[in-house]
Tab-separated table of C-alpha atoms and ligand atoms in Angstrom:
chain	number	residue	atom	x	y	z
A	1	MET	CA	-1.986	-9.541	-9.905
A	2	GLY	CA	-1.247	-7.414	-7.273
A	3	ARG	CA	-2.207	-4.010	-7.260
A	4	ILE	CA	1.096	-1.856	-5.969
A	5	ILE	CA	-0.255	1.563	-4.185
A	6	ALA	CA	2.366	3.958	-2.903
A	7	VAL	CA	1.188	6.429	-0.020
A	8	ALA	CA	3.431	9.570	-0.226
A	9	ASN	CA	3.937	12.873	0.921
A	10	GLN	CA	7.272	14.346	1.991
A	11	LYS	CA	5.875	16.157	4.685
A	12	GLY	CA	5.763	13.959	7.696
A	13	GLY	CA	2.766	13.319	10.316
A	14	VAL	CA	0.467	13.518	7.644
A	15	GLY	CA	-0.764	9.724	8.698
A	16	LYS	CA	0.977	8.115	5.624
A	17	SER	CA	2.227	5.262	8.184
A	18	THR	CA	-1.335	5.211	9.556
A	19	THR	CA	-2.967	4.784	6.229
A	20	VAL	CA	-1.293	2.148	5.062
A	21	VAL	CA	-1.527	-0.037	8.505
A	22	ASN	CA	-5.255	0.698	8.697
A	23	LEU	CA	-6.546	0.195	4.869
A	24	ALA	CA	-4.149	-3.116	4.735
A	25	ALA	CA	-5.656	-3.967	8.010
A	26	TYR	CA	-9.500	-3.587	6.609
A	27	LEU	CA	-8.679	-5.646	3.339
A	28	GLY	CA	-6.796	-8.172	4.708
A	29	PHE	CA	-9.602	-8.769	7.093
A	30	ARG	CA	-11.740	-9.301	4.122
A	31	GLY	CA	-9.845	-11.792	2.941
A	32	TYR	CA	-7.440	-10.110	0.319
A	33	LYS	CA	-3.662	-11.041	0.643
A	34	VAL	CA	-1.938	-7.824	1.437
A	35	LEU	CA	2.172	-6.962	1.617
A	36	CYS	CA	2.881	-3.625	3.400
A	37	VAL	CA	6.341	-2.819	2.861
A	38	ASP	CA	7.930	-0.108	5.120
A	39	THR	CA	10.314	2.127	3.381
A	40	ASP	CA	10.776	4.887	6.124
A	41	SER	CA	13.843	4.120	8.592
A	42	GLN	CA	11.289	5.297	11.634
A	43	GLY	CA	9.818	2.117	10.970
A	44	ASN	CA	6.274	3.118	11.800
A	45	THR	CA	4.386	0.851	10.093
A	46	THR	CA	6.718	-2.062	11.637
A	47	THR	CA	6.041	-1.470	15.147
A	48	ALA	CA	2.065	-0.367	14.247
A	49	PHE	CA	1.807	-4.100	13.346
A	50	GLY	CA	3.343	-5.178	16.437
A	51	VAL	CA	6.864	-6.241	14.792
A	52	ARG	CA	9.589	-5.511	17.381
A	53	LYS	CA	12.661	-3.954	15.190
A	54	LYS	CA	15.350	-5.655	17.356
A	55	GLY	CA	14.042	-9.187	16.244
A	56	VAL	CA	14.337	-8.208	12.497
A	57	LYS	CA	16.312	-9.916	10.299
A	58	LEU	CA	15.974	-8.897	7.276
A	59	SER	CA	14.438	-5.551	6.548
A	60	THR	CA	13.596	-3.311	3.021
A	61	TYR	CA	17.127	-2.068	3.796
A	62	ASP	CA	18.762	-5.620	2.380
A	63	ILE	CA	16.118	-5.483	-0.169
A	64	LEU	CA	17.284	-2.142	-1.691
A	65	MET	CA	20.666	-2.645	-1.225
A	66	GLY	CA	20.287	-6.069	-2.863
A	67	LYS	CA	21.107	-8.349	-0.025
A	68	ALA	CA	18.384	-10.594	0.078
A	69	ARG	CA	15.600	-11.567	-2.143
A	70	ILE	CA	11.906	-10.001	-0.548
A	71	GLN	CA	10.843	-13.449	-0.060
A	72	GLU	CA	13.317	-13.979	2.534
A	73	ALA	CA	12.456	-10.714	4.483
A	74	ILE	CA	8.604	-10.772	4.612
A	75	VAL	CA	7.247	-12.124	7.868
A	76	GLU	CA	3.516	-12.654	8.522
A	77	THR	CA	1.800	-10.092	10.845
A	78	GLU	CA	-0.617	-11.369	13.463
A	79	PHE	CA	-3.567	-9.640	11.460
A	80	SER	CA	-5.556	-11.520	8.802
A	81	ASN	CA	-3.642	-11.750	5.049
A	82	VAL	CA	-1.391	-8.917	6.358
A	83	SER	CA	2.444	-9.736	5.188
A	84	LEU	CA	5.111	-7.009	5.974
A	85	LEU	CA	8.611	-5.542	4.665
A	86	PRO	CA	9.897	-4.648	7.799
A	87	ALA	CA	12.222	-1.292	8.095
A	88	THR	CA	14.586	-0.572	10.598
A	89	GLU	CA	17.392	2.379	11.169
A	90	ALA	CA	19.425	0.921	8.513
A	91	LEU	CA	17.343	2.506	6.156
A	92	ALA	CA	18.513	5.621	7.284
A	93	GLY	CA	21.671	5.369	5.198
A	94	CYS	CA	20.360	3.978	2.250
A	95	GLU	CA	19.783	7.685	0.173
A	96	LEU	CA	23.803	7.610	0.308
A	97	GLU	CA	24.522	4.459	-0.421
A	98	LEU	CA	22.153	4.345	-3.573
A	99	ALA	CA	23.260	7.562	-4.693
A	100	ASP	CA	26.485	5.094	-6.260
A	101	ILE	CA	24.556	2.231	-7.067
A	102	GLU	CA	23.447	1.696	-10.494
A	103	ASN	CA	19.869	0.977	-11.622
A	104	ARG	CA	19.102	2.766	-8.223
A	105	MET	CA	15.547	3.986	-8.978
A	106	ASN	CA	14.612	0.059	-9.784
A	107	ARG	CA	15.762	-1.348	-6.951
A	108	LEU	CA	12.303	-2.109	-5.438
A	109	ARG	CA	10.468	-2.325	-8.882
A	110	MET	CA	12.631	-5.464	-9.499
A	111	GLN	CA	12.167	-6.829	-6.073
A	112	LEU	CA	8.077	-6.353	-6.113
A	113	LEU	CA	7.672	-7.872	-9.859
A	114	SER	CA	8.807	-11.031	-8.076
A	115	CYS	CA	6.040	-11.256	-5.922
A	116	LYS	CA	3.651	-9.246	-7.047
A	117	GLU	CA	1.268	-11.972	-8.281
A	118	ASP	CA	1.767	-13.488	-4.479
A	119	TYR	CA	-0.937	-10.570	-3.077
A	120	ASP	CA	-4.169	-8.744	-3.896
A	121	TYR	CA	-2.678	-5.375	-2.692
A	122	ILE	CA	0.637	-4.186	-2.203
A	123	PHE	CA	1.013	-0.763	0.101
A	124	VAL	CA	4.429	1.046	0.211
A	125	ASP	CA	4.879	3.173	3.028
A	126	CYS	CA	6.992	6.200	2.214
A	127	PRO	CA	9.502	8.066	4.292
A	128	PRO	CA	8.695	12.244	4.363
A	129	ALA	CA	10.963	13.355	1.797
A	130	LEU	CA	10.948	12.793	-1.707
A	131	GLY	CA	14.972	11.274	-2.237
A	132	THR	CA	15.523	7.793	-3.819
A	133	VAL	CA	13.685	5.815	-1.957
A	134	THR	CA	10.715	7.500	-2.313
A	135	LEU	CA	11.460	7.413	-5.696
A	136	ASN	CA	11.781	3.806	-5.735
A	137	SER	CA	8.227	3.443	-4.332
A	138	LEU	CA	7.008	5.963	-7.374
A	139	VAL	CA	9.012	4.038	-9.800
A	140	ALA	CA	7.651	0.322	-8.442
A	141	CYS	CA	3.496	1.829	-8.061
A	142	ASP	CA	0.809	1.302	-9.863
A	143	SER	CA	-0.858	4.350	-8.094
A	144	LEU	CA	-0.251	6.255	-5.746
A	145	ILE	CA	-2.284	7.849	-2.461
A	146	ILE	CA	-1.332	11.229	-0.943
A	147	PRO	CA	-2.577	11.525	2.524
A	148	MET	CA	-2.831	15.038	3.703
A	149	LEU	CA	-4.250	17.589	6.213
A	150	ALA	CA	-6.714	20.023	5.566
A	151	GLU	CA	-4.421	22.862	6.231
A	152	PHE	CA	-3.578	25.595	4.021
A	153	PHE	CA	0.035	25.072	3.994
A	154	ALA	CA	-0.398	21.546	2.788
A	155	LEU	CA	-1.588	22.543	-0.649
A	156	GLU	CA	2.194	23.839	-1.242
A	157	GLY	CA	3.259	20.004	-0.174
A	158	LEU	CA	0.930	18.660	-2.182
A	159	SER	CA	2.094	20.655	-5.367
A	160	GLN	CA	5.962	19.122	-4.412
A	161	VAL	CA	4.503	15.643	-4.393
A	162	VAL	CA	2.312	15.922	-7.607
A	163	ASN	CA	5.555	17.623	-9.403
A	164	THR	CA	7.443	14.384	-8.278
A	165	PHE	CA	4.770	11.981	-9.720
A	166	LYS	CA	4.956	13.918	-13.121
A	167	ILE	CA	8.257	13.744	-12.854
A	168	VAL	CA	7.960	9.746	-12.552
A	169	LYS	CA	5.261	9.661	-15.028
A	170	ASN	CA	7.372	11.123	-17.767
A	171	ASN	CA	10.372	9.490	-16.993
A	172	TYR	CA	10.443	6.316	-15.463
A	173	ASN	CA	6.458	4.819	-15.135
A	174	PRO	CA	4.162	6.106	-17.435
A	175	ALA	CA	1.258	3.776	-16.023
A	176	ILE	CA	1.436	5.560	-12.825
A	177	GLN	CA	-1.872	6.993	-11.806
A	178	ILE	CA	-3.180	8.983	-8.687
A	179	GLU	CA	-5.497	6.683	-6.813
A	180	GLY	CA	-6.626	9.781	-4.454
A	181	ILE	CA	-6.088	12.188	-2.413
A	182	LEU	CA	-7.061	11.522	0.822
A	183	PHE	CA	-7.479	14.203	3.961
A	184	THR	CA	-6.621	12.866	6.958
A	185	MET	CA	-6.971	13.980	10.702
A	186	PHE	CA	-9.980	15.917	9.275
A	187	ASP	CA	-12.253	18.354	10.915
A	188	GLY	CA	-15.317	19.414	8.785
A	189	ARG	CA	-16.738	21.666	11.029
A	190	LEU	CA	-13.409	24.227	10.484
A	191	ASN	CA	-13.756	26.414	7.330
A	192	VAL	CA	-10.266	26.206	6.516
A	193	SER	CA	-10.922	22.331	6.260
A	194	ASN	CA	-13.274	22.792	3.886
A	195	ASP	CA	-11.570	25.473	1.606
A	196	VAL	CA	-8.879	23.448	1.599
A	197	VAL	CA	-10.976	20.468	0.149
A	198	ALA	CA	-12.930	22.610	-2.609
A	199	GLU	CA	-8.970	24.125	-3.488
A	200	VAL	CA	-8.087	20.407	-4.317
A	201	GLU	CA	-11.049	19.288	-5.914
A	202	LYS	CA	-10.784	22.085	-7.849
A	203	TYR	CA	-7.421	21.513	-9.284
A	204	PHE	CA	-7.523	17.564	-9.293
A	205	PRO	CA	-11.434	16.612	-9.699
A	206	GLY	CA	-12.337	13.117	-8.994
A	207	LYS	CA	-9.350	12.516	-7.559
A	208	VAL	CA	-10.301	13.358	-3.841
A	209	PHE	CA	-11.372	10.434	-1.853
A	210	ARG	CA	-14.509	11.091	-0.427
A	211	THR	CA	-13.985	9.291	2.547
A	212	LYS	CA	-12.389	11.701	4.853
A	213	ILE	CA	-10.475	10.588	8.272
A	214	PRO	CA	-11.630	12.192	11.138
A	215	ARG	CA	-9.134	12.712	13.888
A	216	ASN	CA	-9.688	10.415	16.434
A	217	VAL	CA	-7.778	9.100	19.096
A	218	ARG	CA	-8.259	5.644	19.125
A	219	ILE	CA	-6.397	5.852	15.658
A	220	SER	CA	-3.503	7.492	17.443
A	221	GLU	CA	-3.424	4.582	20.513
A	222	ALA	CA	-3.743	1.754	18.313
A	223	PRO	CA	0.094	1.395	17.410
A	224	SER	CA	1.364	1.760	20.951
A	225	HIS	CA	-0.540	-1.140	21.150
A	226	GLY	CA	0.998	-2.948	18.172
A	227	LYS	CA	-2.404	-3.163	16.041
A	228	PRO	CA	-4.103	-1.594	13.489
A	229	VAL	CA	-7.591	0.345	14.900
A	230	MET	CA	-9.761	-2.179	14.143
A	231	TYR	CA	-8.328	-4.542	16.081
A	232	TYR	CA	-8.103	-2.203	19.034
A	233	ASP	CA	-11.503	-0.468	18.940
A	234	LYS	CA	-13.532	-1.485	16.076
A	235	SER	CA	-16.756	0.557	16.925
A	236	SER	CA	-14.438	3.824	16.776
A	237	LYS	CA	-15.050	6.371	14.461
A	238	GLY	CA	-11.285	6.257	13.477
A	239	SER	CA	-11.993	2.226	12.790
A	240	GLU	CA	-14.769	2.885	10.923
A	241	ALA	CA	-13.411	5.934	8.346
A	242	TYR	CA	-10.361	3.384	7.183
A	243	GLU	CA	-13.501	0.844	6.699
A	244	LEU	CA	-14.975	3.099	4.262
A	245	LEU	CA	-11.885	4.324	2.927
A	246	GLY	CA	-11.534	0.491	2.015
A	247	HIS	CA	-14.818	0.269	0.390
A	248	GLU	CA	-14.187	3.229	-1.637
A	249	LEU	CA	-10.956	1.772	-3.068
A	250	LEU	CA	-12.791	-1.653	-3.724
A	251	GLY	CA	-15.382	0.802	-5.250
A	252	GLU	CA	-17.891	-0.605	-2.764
A	253	PRO	CA	-21.161	1.545	-2.235
A	254	LEU	CA	-21.004	3.806	0.579
A	255	GLU	CA	-23.897	5.183	1.242
A	256	VAL	CA	-25.379	3.232	4.403
A	257	LYS	CA	-22.160	3.697	6.551
A	258	LYS	CA	-21.982	7.170	5.757
A	259	LYS	CA	-25.448	8.388	7.299
A	260	ARG	CA	-24.517	6.566	10.563
A	261	ARG	CA	-21.169	9.273	10.485
A	262	GLY	CA	-20.747	12.052	9.353
A	263	ILE	CA	-17.248	11.647	7.895
A	264	PHE	CA	-17.443	12.395	4.680
A	265	SER	CA	-16.892	15.221	2.445
A	266	PHE	CA	-20.444	17.165	2.908
A	267	ARG	CA	-20.458	19.165	-0.200
A	268	LYS	CA	-22.815	17.705	-2.408
A	269	ASP	CA	-21.617	15.612	-5.503
A	270	LYS	CA	-22.092	15.292	-8.972
A	271	LYS	CA	-25.579	13.936	-9.098
A	272	GLY	CA	-26.471	15.850	-5.994
A	273	GLU	CA	-27.228	12.608	-3.788
A	274	PHE	CA	-25.432	13.192	-0.787
A	275	GLY	CA	-26.868	15.013	2.169
A	276	THR	CA	-25.612	18.160	4.758
A	277	PRO	CA	-22.920	18.546	7.265
A	278	ASN	CA	-23.042	15.432	9.820
A	279	ASP	CA	-25.939	14.123	8.900
B	1	ADP	N1	-6.965	10.196	12.148
B	1	ADP	C1	-6.068	10.279	13.129
B	1	ADP	N2	-6.459	11.009	14.163
B	1	ADP	C2	-5.674	10.980	15.408
B	1	ADP	N3	-4.259	10.667	15.263
B	1	ADP	C3	-3.735	10.468	13.770
B	1	ADP	C4	-4.456	10.280	12.604
B	1	ADP	N4	-3.761	9.781	11.314
B	1	ADP	C5	-2.756	9.719	12.487
B	1	ADP	N5	-2.509	9.785	13.674
B	1	ADP	C6	-1.636	10.301	14.680
B	1	ADP	O1	-0.417	11.361	13.853
B	1	ADP	C7	0.948	11.114	13.755
B	1	ADP	C8	1.462	11.186	12.513
B	1	ADP	O2	0.586	9.864	11.930
B	1	ADP	P1	1.832	9.030	11.065
B	1	ADP	O3	0.667	7.795	10.305
B	1	ADP	O4	2.809	8.356	11.688
B	1	ADP	O5	2.159	10.101	9.706
B	1	ADP	P2	3.262	9.898	8.899
B	1	ADP	O6	3.758	8.140	8.613
B	1	ADP	O7	2.950	10.710	7.667
B	1	ADP	O8	4.385	10.755	9.398
B	1	ADP	C9	0.803	9.919	14.666
B	1	ADP	O9	1.023	9.650	15.895
B	1	ADP	C10	-0.038	8.928	14.549
B	1	ADP	O10	-0.716	8.079	15.278
B	2	MG	MG1	5.459	7.279	8.471
């Protein structure tokens, strides 16, 4: 039975789509069957997998509106074990159209239930808003990854998404968990970055991924080649970071890789077993 993980933050440009694409690619490479669901009308995840939006016949829009079954709309990507439910601009009108529809919070959940068994992991890439489409993802998912920047204003954004999480947990999806808060485009040399991480760890103990995704130009170049970063430049820091995140999600040890790259939070963990910054 697949684990459904929504990747959400109402702020744009925090690395939601990047995280979905690269985490999915890594888990697929490892042999897990992965489905990515693009629920953003910008279709960044769709493009990043090299799928041309013009060629898409059925998309997340049709699924949410009940015009097609999810199995009919899923396409295979070129990347090992990764399937995609693509998004197109049609989704932009979805918020309004859903407003009049019965059971509008459960649309994605009902569709995903019918294919959950076919995958090990289902990642849902959310739009930069906390509207009906994102709510559909939160209602449908088992857990939530919140990517964020280590910036002061990002803290406010985090509390908004966590409030929405609580509303969904109390009203629609009592089993939903926070899988983890993920710092992206991270630069551990900046004091503010470490301060923000410390603040978030204080409020959400044990919920911050130890892996931090560094700012890395290869990560930002890869989508224009229609590839996840590990297929674009496997030896890049960005590719290694998403690989480590994959290990962390799977509950595998991280220590060996950590010594090679300084991309962890550099404060000692509870057992004091980790080293100094950028070791
Ligand atoms: N770790 C990173 N290093 C460099 N650029 C990044 C990184 N993560 C994301 N980006 C770039 O930042 C922009 C926003 O990322 P994206 O994943 O599209 O955010 P969101 O989906 O939250 O709007 C994209 O151009 C992406 O390529
Ligand atoms: Mg996005």
